[in-house]
Coordinates of C-alpha atoms in Angstrom, one line a residue:
Chain T
M1 CA 79.8 82.4 153.0
A2 CA 81.6 85.5 154.2
K3 CA 80.7 88.7 152.5
R4 CA 83.4 89.7 150.0
E5 CA 84.3 92.8 148.1
P6 CA 82.6 92.7 144.7
I7 CA 84.8 91.7 141.8
R8 CA 85.8 94.7 139.7
C9 CA 85.1 94.1 136.1
L10 CA 85.4 95.8 132.8
I11 CA 83.2 95.3 129.7
V12 CA 85.0 95.6 126.3
D13 CA 82.8 95.6 123.2
D14 CA 82.6 97.8 120.2
E15 CA 78.9 97.6 119.9
P16 CA 76.9 100.0 122.1
H17 CA 73.9 97.8 122.5
A18 CA 76.0 94.8 123.4
R19 CA 77.8 96.8 126.2
Q20 CA 74.5 98.1 127.6
A21 CA 72.8 94.7 127.5
L22 CA 75.7 93.1 129.3
Q23 CA 75.8 95.8 131.9
T24 CA 72.1 95.5 132.4
A25 CA 72.4 91.7 132.8
L26 CA 75.3 92.1 135.2
A27 CA 73.3 94.4 137.4
R28 CA 71.6 91.3 138.7
H29 CA 74.9 90.0 140.0
P30 CA 75.9 92.0 143.0
E31 CA 79.1 89.9 143.4
L32 CA 80.4 91.8 140.3
D33 CA 81.0 95.5 140.1
V34 CA 81.2 97.0 136.5
I35 CA 83.8 99.7 136.8
G36 CA 83.9 100.7 133.2
L37 CA 82.8 100.2 129.6
C38 CA 85.3 100.2 126.8
E39 CA 84.5 100.7 123.1
N40 CA 87.7 99.3 121.7
G41 CA 91.0 97.6 122.5
L42 CA 92.9 100.9 122.9
Q43 CA 90.5 102.1 125.6
A44 CA 90.6 98.6 127.2
V45 CA 94.5 98.6 127.5
K46 CA 94.3 102.1 129.0
A47 CA 91.6 101.2 131.4
I48 CA 93.3 98.0 132.5
N49 CA 96.5 99.8 133.1
E50 CA 94.9 102.5 135.1
Q51 CA 92.0 100.8 136.9
H52 CA 93.4 97.3 137.4
P53 CA 90.1 95.3 137.0
Q54 CA 90.1 91.7 138.1
L55 CA 87.8 90.5 135.4
L56 CA 87.4 91.3 131.7
F57 CA 84.3 90.7 129.6
L58 CA 86.1 90.7 126.3
D59 CA 84.7 90.8 122.8
V60 CA 86.9 89.2 120.2
Q61 CA 86.2 91.1 117.0
M62 CA 86.9 94.8 117.4
P63 CA 88.6 97.4 115.2
K64 CA 92.4 97.9 115.4
L65 CA 93.0 95.7 118.4
D66 CA 90.9 92.6 118.8
G67 CA 90.3 90.7 122.0
F68 CA 93.4 88.5 121.6
D69 CA 95.6 91.6 120.9
V70 CA 94.4 93.2 124.1
L71 CA 95.4 90.1 126.0
E72 CA 98.8 90.0 124.3
L73 CA 99.4 93.5 125.5
V74 CA 98.1 93.2 129.1
Q75 CA 98.2 89.6 129.9
E76 CA 100.4 90.0 133.0
Q77 CA 97.9 92.6 134.4
I78 CA 94.6 90.9 134.1
P79 CA 93.7 87.8 136.2
F80 CA 90.4 86.7 134.7
V81 CA 88.9 86.9 131.3
I82 CA 85.5 85.9 129.9
F83 CA 85.2 86.1 126.2
V84 CA 81.9 87.3 124.8
T85 CA 81.5 86.8 121.1
A86 CA 79.0 86.2 118.4
Y87 CA 80.9 83.3 116.8
D88 CA 82.2 80.1 118.2
Q89 CA 85.3 79.9 116.0
Y90 CA 87.5 81.5 118.6
A91 CA 86.5 79.2 121.5
V92 CA 89.5 76.9 121.3
Q93 CA 91.9 79.8 121.1
A94 CA 90.1 81.5 124.0
F95 CA 90.4 78.5 126.3
E96 CA 94.0 78.1 125.3
A97 CA 94.4 81.6 126.6
N98 CA 93.0 80.2 129.8
A99 CA 89.8 82.2 129.7
V100 CA 87.4 81.4 132.5
D101 CA 84.5 81.0 130.1
Y102 CA 83.4 81.7 126.6
L103 CA 79.9 83.2 126.1
L104 CA 78.1 83.4 122.8
K105 CA 76.0 86.3 121.9
P106 CA 73.2 86.8 122.4
V107 CA 74.1 86.1 126.0
D108 CA 71.8 83.7 127.8
P109 CA 71.3 84.9 131.4
K110 CA 71.7 81.4 132.7
R111 CA 75.0 80.9 131.0
L112 CA 76.1 84.3 132.3
A113 CA 75.2 83.3 135.8
Q114 CA 77.3 80.1 135.4
A115 CA 80.3 82.0 134.1
V116 CA 80.0 84.5 137.0
E117 CA 79.9 81.6 139.5
K118 CA 83.1 80.2 138.0
V119 CA 84.9 83.4 138.4
V120 CA 83.7 83.8 142.0
A121 CA 84.9 80.3 142.8
R122 CA 88.3 81.0 141.3
V123 CA 88.7 84.3 143.0
G124 CA 88.2 82.5 146.3
M125 CA 91.1 80.2 145.6
E126 CA 94.5 81.3 146.9
E127 CA 96.3 81.2 143.6
P128 CA 94.4 82.6 140.7
S129 CA 95.0 80.8 137.5
R130 CA 97.0 83.2 135.6
L131 CA 96.2 83.8 132.0
Q132 CA 98.5 81.8 129.9
S133 CA 100.5 83.2 127.1
L134 CA 98.8 83.2 123.8
L135 CA 102.1 83.3 122.2
A136 CA 102.5 79.6 121.6
D137 CA 99.1 79.3 119.9
P138 CA 99.5 77.4 116.6
V139 CA 96.5 79.1 115.0
R140 CA 98.1 82.5 115.4
E141 CA 101.5 81.2 114.4
Q142 CA 100.4 80.3 110.9
E143 CA 99.8 83.7 109.7
L144 CA 102.5 86.2 109.0
M145 CA 102.3 89.4 110.9
R146 CA 101.5 92.6 109.1
R147 CA 102.0 94.7 112.3
I148 CA 103.6 94.5 115.6
L149 CA 101.8 95.6 118.7
V150 CA 103.7 97.3 121.5
R151 CA 102.6 99.0 124.7
D152 CA 104.1 101.9 126.5
G153 CA 102.1 102.2 129.7
S154 CA 98.6 103.0 128.6
E155 CA 99.6 103.8 125.1
V156 CA 99.5 101.2 122.3
H157 CA 101.6 101.5 119.2
V158 CA 100.7 99.5 116.1
L159 CA 103.9 99.2 114.0
P160 CA 103.6 98.1 110.4
V161 CA 106.3 95.5 109.9
D162 CA 107.6 97.4 106.9
S163 CA 108.5 100.3 109.1
V164 CA 110.6 98.0 111.4
M165 CA 114.4 98.3 110.5
Y166 CA 115.6 95.6 112.9
I167 CA 114.8 93.9 116.1
E168 CA 117.3 93.4 118.8
A169 CA 117.2 90.7 121.5
A170 CA 117.7 91.9 125.1
D171 CA 117.2 89.3 127.8
D172 CA 113.4 88.6 128.0
Y173 CA 112.7 91.6 125.9
V174 CA 113.1 92.6 122.3
A175 CA 113.9 96.1 121.2
I176 CA 112.1 97.0 118.0
H177 CA 113.8 99.7 116.0
T178 CA 112.0 101.8 113.5
A179 CA 113.6 104.8 111.7
E180 CA 112.1 107.2 114.3
D181 CA 111.8 105.2 117.5
T182 CA 112.7 102.2 119.6
H183 CA 110.0 100.2 121.3
I184 CA 110.5 97.6 124.0
K185 CA 108.3 94.5 124.0
L186 CA 108.2 91.4 126.3
D187 CA 108.8 88.8 123.7
R188 CA 111.4 86.5 122.2
L189 CA 113.3 87.2 119.1
S190 CA 113.0 83.6 117.8
R191 CA 109.2 83.7 118.3
L192 CA 108.9 87.0 116.5
Q193 CA 111.1 85.7 113.7
K194 CA 108.7 82.8 113.1
K195 CA 105.8 85.2 112.6
L196 CA 107.6 87.5 110.3
D197 CA 108.0 87.1 106.5
P198 CA 111.3 85.1 106.1
R199 CA 111.9 86.8 102.8
Q200 CA 111.9 90.2 104.5
F201 CA 113.5 89.5 107.9
C202 CA 116.9 87.8 108.2
R203 CA 118.6 86.6 111.4
I204 CA 122.0 88.1 110.8
H205 CA 123.2 87.5 114.3
R206 CA 122.0 85.7 117.5
S207 CA 120.7 89.1 118.8
Y208 CA 119.7 90.8 115.6
L209 CA 116.8 90.3 113.1
L210 CA 117.2 92.6 110.2
N211 CA 114.6 93.9 107.7
I212 CA 116.6 93.5 104.5
N213 CA 114.8 96.4 102.9
Y214 CA 116.9 98.6 105.2
L215 CA 120.2 97.0 104.4
S216 CA 122.5 99.3 102.5
R217 CA 125.6 97.2 102.2
I218 CA 127.9 94.7 103.9
E219 CA 131.4 95.5 104.9
S220 CA 133.9 92.9 105.9
E221 CA 136.5 93.7 108.5
S222 CA 138.1 90.3 108.4
K223 CA 137.2 86.8 107.0
D224 CA 134.8 86.0 109.8
S225 CA 133.7 89.5 110.9
R226 CA 131.3 91.5 108.8
I227 CA 129.2 94.5 109.5
A228 CA 125.8 95.4 108.0
I229 CA 125.4 99.1 107.1
L230 CA 121.8 100.1 107.2
T231 CA 120.2 102.8 105.1
D232 CA 120.5 105.3 107.9
K233 CA 124.2 104.4 108.4
R234 CA 123.6 102.4 111.6
E235 CA 125.9 99.4 111.9
L236 CA 125.0 95.9 113.0
P237 CA 127.3 92.9 113.5
I238 CA 126.8 89.9 111.2
S239 CA 127.8 86.5 112.6
R240 CA 129.2 83.7 110.5
S241 CA 125.9 81.8 110.3
G242 CA 124.1 85.1 110.0
Y243 CA 126.1 85.8 106.8
G244 CA 125.1 82.4 105.5
N245 CA 121.4 83.3 106.2
L246 CA 121.9 86.6 104.3
Q247 CA 123.5 85.0 101.4
K248 CA 120.7 82.5 101.1
L249 CA 118.2 85.3 101.1
L250 CA 120.0 87.7 98.7
Chain U
M1 CA 92.7 61.0 64.6
Y2 CA 95.5 62.5 62.4
P3 CA 94.5 66.2 62.0
L4 CA 95.3 66.5 58.3
F5 CA 92.9 63.6 57.6
R6 CA 90.2 64.6 60.0
T7 CA 87.5 65.5 57.4
P8 CA 86.9 63.6 54.1
N9 CA 87.6 66.8 52.2
R10 CA 90.9 67.3 53.9
L11 CA 91.8 63.7 53.3
I12 CA 91.1 63.9 49.5
A13 CA 92.9 67.2 49.2
M14 CA 95.9 65.8 51.0
L15 CA 96.0 62.6 48.9
V16 CA 95.5 64.5 45.6
G17 CA 98.0 67.2 46.5
W18 CA 100.5 64.6 47.6
S19 CA 100.1 62.6 44.3
L20 CA 100.7 65.7 42.3
L21 CA 103.7 66.6 44.4
S22 CA 105.1 63.0 44.0
A23 CA 104.6 63.2 40.2
G24 CA 106.3 66.6 40.0
L25 CA 109.2 65.5 42.1
S26 CA 109.6 62.3 40.0
V27 CA 109.9 64.5 36.9
L28 CA 112.4 66.7 38.6
V29 CA 114.5 63.9 39.9
S30 CA 114.4 62.2 36.5
G31 CA 115.6 65.4 34.9
I32 CA 118.5 65.7 37.4
T33 CA 119.6 62.1 37.0
D34 CA 119.0 61.8 33.2
I35 CA 116.4 59.1 33.5
P36 CA 113.7 59.1 30.9
T37 CA 110.7 61.0 32.4
G38 CA 108.2 58.1 31.8
H39 CA 110.4 55.6 33.5
G40 CA 111.1 58.0 36.4
L41 CA 107.4 58.5 37.0
I42 CA 106.7 54.8 37.1
L43 CA 109.6 54.1 39.4
F44 CA 109.6 57.2 41.7
A45 CA 106.0 58.5 41.9
P46 CA 104.6 55.4 43.8
T47 CA 107.5 55.3 46.2
Y48 CA 107.1 59.1 46.9
F49 CA 103.5 58.6 47.5
V50 CA 104.2 55.8 50.0
W51 CA 106.6 58.1 51.8
L52 CA 103.6 60.2 53.0
F53 CA 102.6 57.3 55.2
F54 CA 106.1 57.2 56.6
L55 CA 105.7 60.9 57.6
I56 CA 102.3 60.7 59.3
P57 CA 103.3 58.7 62.4
N58 CA 105.7 61.5 63.1
Y59 CA 102.7 63.5 64.4
Y60 CA 102.4 61.1 67.3
M61 CA 106.1 61.2 67.8
C62 CA 105.9 64.9 68.0
R63 CA 103.2 64.7 70.6
T64 CA 105.3 62.5 72.8
L65 CA 108.2 64.9 72.5
P66 CA 106.7 68.3 73.4
L67 CA 109.1 71.1 72.6
D68 CA 108.5 73.0 75.8
K69 CA 109.3 70.1 78.0
R70 CA 112.2 68.4 76.3
A71 CA 115.6 69.7 75.4
W72 CA 116.0 70.9 71.8
T73 CA 119.1 68.7 71.3
M74 CA 117.3 65.7 72.5
V75 CA 114.3 66.3 70.1
I76 CA 116.6 66.9 67.2
A77 CA 118.7 63.8 67.9
T78 CA 115.6 61.6 68.3
Q79 CA 114.0 62.9 65.1
T80 CA 117.2 62.5 63.1
W81 CA 117.5 58.8 64.2
I82 CA 113.9 58.3 63.2
L83 CA 114.5 59.9 59.8
L84 CA 117.5 57.6 59.2
A85 CA 115.5 54.5 60.2
L86 CA 112.5 55.5 58.0
A87 CA 114.8 56.3 55.1
L88 CA 116.5 52.9 55.4
I89 CA 113.1 51.1 55.5
W90 CA 111.9 53.1 52.5
A91 CA 115.1 52.4 50.6
L92 CA 114.7 48.7 51.1
L93 CA 111.1 48.8 50.1
G94 CA 111.9 51.0 47.1
R95 CA 114.7 48.7 46.0
G96 CA 112.2 45.8 46.2
Y97 CA 109.8 47.7 44.1
A98 CA 112.6 48.4 41.5
L99 CA 113.5 44.7 41.5
V100 CA 109.9 43.8 40.7
L101 CA 109.8 46.4 37.9
D102 CA 113.1 45.1 36.6
S103 CA 111.8 41.6 36.3
L104 CA 108.6 42.9 34.6
A105 CA 110.3 45.1 32.1
D106 CA 113.6 43.5 30.8
S107 CA 114.6 46.5 28.6
V108 CA 114.6 49.1 31.4
P109 CA 117.3 49.1 34.1
Y110 CA 115.0 50.2 37.0
L111 CA 117.3 49.0 39.7
E112 CA 120.1 51.1 38.2
Y113 CA 117.8 54.1 38.0
F114 CA 116.8 53.6 41.6
S115 CA 120.4 53.6 42.7
E116 CA 121.1 56.7 40.6
G117 CA 118.2 58.6 42.1
L118 CA 118.7 57.5 45.7
F119 CA 120.9 60.4 46.8
S120 CA 118.5 63.1 45.4
N121 CA 115.6 61.2 47.0
L122 CA 117.1 61.1 50.4
I123 CA 117.7 64.8 50.2
I124 CA 114.1 65.4 49.2
F125 CA 112.9 63.1 52.0
A126 CA 115.0 64.8 54.6
G127 CA 113.5 68.1 53.5
Q128 CA 110.0 66.8 53.6
F129 CA 110.6 65.2 56.9
E130 CA 111.8 68.4 58.5
F131 CA 108.8 70.2 56.9
F132 CA 106.4 67.7 58.5
V133 CA 108.1 67.9 61.9
L134 CA 107.6 71.6 61.9
L135 CA 104.1 71.3 60.6
H136 CA 103.2 68.8 63.2
Y137 CA 104.6 70.9 66.0
L138 CA 102.6 73.8 64.7
L139 CA 99.4 71.7 64.6
I140 CA 100.0 70.5 68.1
A141 CA 100.5 74.0 69.3
L142 CA 97.4 75.3 67.6
Q143 CA 95.4 72.4 69.0
R144 CA 96.7 73.0 72.5
G145 CA 95.8 76.7 72.3
R146 CA 92.3 75.8 71.2
D147 CA 91.9 73.3 74.0
L148 CA 93.1 75.7 76.5
E149 CA 90.8 78.4 75.3
K150 CA 87.9 76.1 75.4
R151 CA 88.7 74.9 78.9
T152 CA 89.2 78.5 80.1
L153 CA 85.8 79.5 78.6
Q154 CA 84.1 76.6 80.1
Q155 CA 85.7 77.4 83.5
E156 CA 84.7 81.0 83.2
L157 CA 81.1 80.0 82.4
L158 CA 81.0 77.6 85.4
T159 CA 82.5 80.0 87.8
S160 CA 80.3 82.9 86.8
K161 CA 77.2 80.8 87.1
A162 CA 78.3 79.5 90.5
E163 CA 79.3 82.9 91.7
L164 CA 76.1 84.5 90.6
R165 CA 74.2 81.9 92.6
A166 CA 76.4 82.3 95.6
I167 CA 76.3 86.0 95.6
R168 CA 72.6 86.2 95.2
A169 CA 71.5 83.3 97.4
T170 CA 73.7 83.8 100.4
I171 CA 73.7 86.4 103.0
H172 CA 76.6 85.9 105.3
P173 CA 75.5 84.0 108.4
H174 CA 77.6 86.3 110.5
F175 CA 75.4 89.2 109.3
L176 CA 72.3 87.3 110.6
F177 CA 74.0 86.5 113.9
N178 CA 74.9 90.1 114.4
A179 CA 71.4 91.2 113.6
L180 CA 69.9 88.7 116.1
N181 CA 72.3 90.0 118.7
V182 CA 71.2 93.5 118.2
L183 CA 67.6 92.4 118.4
A184 CA 68.2 90.4 121.7
N185 CA 69.9 93.5 123.1
I186 CA 67.2 96.0 122.3
T187 CA 64.0 94.1 122.7
D188 CA 63.8 94.8 126.4
S189 CA 65.2 98.3 126.5
E190 CA 63.7 99.7 123.3
P191 CA 60.7 97.7 122.1
A192 CA 59.6 100.2 119.4
Q193 CA 63.1 100.4 117.9
A194 CA 63.2 96.6 118.0
R195 CA 60.0 96.3 116.0
N196 CA 61.3 98.8 113.5
F197 CA 64.5 96.8 113.3
C198 CA 62.6 93.6 112.5
L199 CA 60.7 95.3 109.7
R200 CA 63.9 96.6 108.1
L201 CA 65.6 93.2 108.5
A202 CA 62.6 91.6 106.8
D203 CA 62.7 94.0 103.9
F204 CA 66.4 93.4 103.5
L205 CA 65.9 89.6 103.5
R206 CA 62.9 89.8 101.2
Y207 CA 64.8 91.8 98.6
S208 CA 67.9 89.5 98.8
V209 CA 65.7 86.4 98.2
A210 CA 63.5 88.0 95.6
Y211 CA 66.4 89.3 93.5
G212 CA 68.3 86.1 93.8
D213 CA 66.7 85.0 90.5
R214 CA 66.1 88.3 88.9
P215 CA 69.0 89.8 87.1
T216 CA 67.7 93.3 86.9
A217 CA 66.5 95.8 89.5
T218 CA 66.1 99.6 89.4
L219 CA 68.7 101.9 90.9
G220 CA 66.0 103.1 93.3
A221 CA 65.3 99.6 94.6
E222 CA 69.0 98.9 95.0
L223 CA 69.5 102.1 97.0
E224 CA 66.6 101.2 99.3
H225 CA 68.1 97.8 99.8
V226 CA 71.5 99.1 100.9
Q227 CA 69.8 101.7 103.0
N228 CA 68.0 98.8 104.8
Y229 CA 71.3 97.1 105.2
L230 CA 73.0 100.2 106.6
S231 CA 70.2 100.9 109.0
I232 CA 70.7 97.4 110.4
E233 CA 74.4 98.0 110.7
R234 CA 73.9 101.4 112.2
E235 CA 72.3 99.7 115.2
R236 CA 75.5 97.7 115.7
F237 CA 78.0 100.4 115.0
G238 CA 76.2 103.2 116.8
E239 CA 78.0 106.5 116.3
R240 CA 80.9 104.9 114.5
L241 CA 78.9 104.7 111.3
C242 CA 77.5 107.6 109.4
T243 CA 76.1 107.5 105.9
D244 CA 75.7 110.1 103.2
I245 CA 73.9 108.8 100.1
E246 CA 72.7 110.9 97.2
A247 CA 71.3 109.9 93.8
E248 CA 69.9 112.1 91.0
E249 CA 66.2 111.9 91.1
D250 CA 65.6 110.9 87.5
L251 CA 68.1 108.0 87.8
L252 CA 66.1 106.1 90.3
E253 CA 64.1 104.1 87.6
T254 CA 67.3 103.2 85.7
P255 CA 67.7 99.4 85.4
V256 CA 70.9 98.0 86.9
P257 CA 72.1 94.5 87.7
S258 CA 70.4 93.4 90.9
L259 CA 72.4 93.2 94.1
M260 CA 75.2 95.2 92.5
L261 CA 75.5 97.8 95.3
F262 CA 75.2 95.5 98.2
P263 CA 78.7 93.8 97.9
L264 CA 80.4 97.2 97.6
V265 CA 78.6 98.6 100.6
E266 CA 79.2 95.5 102.6
N267 CA 82.9 95.7 101.7
A268 CA 82.9 99.4 102.7
I269 CA 81.5 98.5 106.1
K270 CA 83.5 95.2 106.8
H271 CA 86.9 96.2 105.5
G272 CA 86.6 100.0 105.7
I273 CA 84.5 101.5 108.5
D274 CA 85.0 98.6 110.8
S275 CA 88.8 98.8 110.5
C276 CA 88.8 102.4 111.8
I277 CA 88.7 102.7 115.5
E278 CA 86.6 105.9 115.3
G279 CA 84.5 104.6 112.4
G280 CA 83.7 107.0 109.6
C281 CA 81.3 108.1 106.9
L282 CA 80.2 105.9 104.0
K283 CA 79.5 108.2 101.0
M284 CA 77.7 107.3 97.9
R285 CA 76.9 109.4 94.8
A286 CA 75.0 108.3 91.7
V287 CA 75.1 110.7 88.8
A288 CA 74.6 110.6 85.0
G289 CA 77.2 111.7 82.6
D290 CA 78.7 110.9 79.2
G291 CA 75.9 108.5 78.4
G292 CA 76.7 106.5 81.5
L293 CA 75.6 106.0 85.0
H294 CA 78.4 106.7 87.5
I295 CA 78.3 105.5 91.0
E296 CA 81.0 106.3 93.5
I297 CA 81.3 104.8 97.0
S298 CA 83.9 106.0 99.3
N299 CA 84.8 105.1 102.9
P300 CA 87.7 105.6 105.3
V301 CA 90.0 102.6 105.8
D302 CA 92.8 101.9 108.3
E303 CA 95.2 99.6 106.6
L304 CA 96.5 98.2 109.9
G305 CA 93.1 98.1 111.5
H306 CA 92.5 94.4 110.7
K307 CA 94.9 91.5 111.0
R308 CA 93.8 90.1 107.7
Q309 CA 93.3 91.8 104.4
G310 CA 90.1 91.3 102.5
T311 CA 90.2 88.5 99.9
G312 CA 88.8 90.8 97.2
I313 CA 86.5 88.0 96.0
G314 CA 83.4 90.2 96.2
L315 CA 85.0 92.8 93.9
I316 CA 86.3 90.2 91.4
S317 CA 82.9 88.5 91.1
L318 CA 81.1 91.8 90.7
R319 CA 83.5 92.8 88.0
Q320 CA 82.9 89.4 86.3
R321 CA 79.1 89.9 86.5
L322 CA 79.5 93.4 84.9
K323 CA 81.7 92.0 82.2
N324 CA 79.3 89.2 81.4
R325 CA 76.5 91.6 81.0
Y326 CA 78.0 94.7 79.5
G327 CA 81.3 93.5 78.0
D328 CA 83.8 96.3 78.1
E329 CA 81.2 99.0 78.3
A330 CA 80.9 98.8 82.1
T331 CA 83.8 99.3 84.5
L332 CA 84.4 98.8 88.2
Q333 CA 87.5 100.6 89.5
T334 CA 88.8 100.9 92.9
C335 CA 91.5 103.1 94.3
R336 CA 93.0 104.5 97.5
E337 CA 93.2 108.2 98.1
D338 CA 95.0 108.9 101.4
N339 CA 92.9 107.1 104.0
L340 CA 89.9 106.7 101.7
F341 CA 88.9 103.6 99.7
I342 CA 87.0 104.5 96.6
A343 CA 85.0 102.2 94.3
R344 CA 83.6 103.6 91.1
I345 CA 81.1 101.8 88.9
C346 CA 80.3 103.1 85.4
L347 CA 77.5 101.5 83.5
P348 CA 76.2 102.4 80.0
L349 CA 72.9 104.1 80.4
R350 CA 71.5 103.3 77.0
R351 CA 72.3 99.6 77.1
A352 CA 70.9 99.3 80.5
S353 CA 67.5 100.6 79.3
A354 CA 67.5 97.9 76.6
A355 CA 68.3 95.1 79.0
V356 CA 65.1 95.6 81.0
H357 CA 62.9 93.7 78.4

């Protein structure tokens, strides 16, 4: 086999011993090159954005951003992921995310070797199997979101849903408006709507999802044309079916 | 069983009382309708007495027509129909009785008397009927309240028993997994530390098992137990976890409920320190004051640090344990101050000393 460049990988785990042990174990695999250790999801997003690793050894349970959050934020930038976690409850979810492998802690050196082999084989293929979107995962759909994650380059913003005034659809993106800021996220309005509390967020228009806590009043221009005035005087159009949705909610 | 007849005493009291009432009413109705009192008593008193047995089945009727589930109008209409039907049956029976009396005593026009008294009797019966309807509903409501109370008490007893067992017997398997991971990670690189880690883990497990059946421990032993737990977690958290625990020296022998501190400290780690990306400091203070033992545990928390909020079951069951043991004398309060979560336990010092024996 022809000599190849080592695969650049990143270890993401919030436990210091776990990072060190994995790094030590990977030292026996010259086909991998550990280019960095990250203590949490925020560091991971930054490192991925700046160093473009090919492979991620990713812990699931971490503070603030867990492993799946990290993937949600950087999925288009990271070709291969191996989950490393103490529990097997995330295995299904991990493979749905198209992870190469799923290692249980404590990591058995033989299993690690198998996982590394798998990655090496896939890197050799012409078309790397891209990570699939986690977004359609039924497990994650069930729970209502308490926060929305958005990324701006290397920076991650965690927006409490209560601070979101409204969300606007823009092609493949959504614009999330808070009182202070607007954040852009690669997502669909209908999918976000499903994960937000329907008693709080109302689809007032094909392109607008409104947090009704920020609705000040409704003005009607004509029979079929109404405008929502928000608490900070911003105005949003209300469609006819959107008005029906609002009436149902209020 | 009809509640007013449930005990022999009640049954006798009811029958005697009703007889007297029947006699009294007979005299009254005789007076109103100018019937000689003696004749009135013979004619009316037995029929009034029988009326009691017309009223009793109404209890079961009331049970099938609960006031909170049926419309008022429907209840009133049904009860009125029943009253009319019962009154009709009674009137027929009463008339039959008067006929018999008539044939026995030629000189007294009982049948005539009966007809004269009928109107007053129906008014009295309607009144008695309404009274019994209200009485029955009242009895049913009281009974239901008692049943509910009983069930709630039984439930509470069951849950508190089960919770106690659960809290004491189980250490979360995740905790053991985590500890094993740490051990696997450090055995090669730091053998001395790994050995020390094993010893503390053993101490931690031993205490949890030993005090699973013993309700009381000393504050000193409890503190040592959580220190063991924290030293295990410190290996996992590294620099993210710092601890600051202080207790007044002479409080260490104070008896306290066993495994009281562990759930609070575990909460502080799992839902507090672990939600903060930079970690933080778990602070605990145990002091005496106002005849009580006051323990305060505080830790930083990042509300959006976890996707899920804690269930709060640990706090609820600890609160229940304290209540079972100390009644209202012990309290467990929690609050948020800025980014800190604070839990405060207050136990009576005096009572705690007594509970050791």
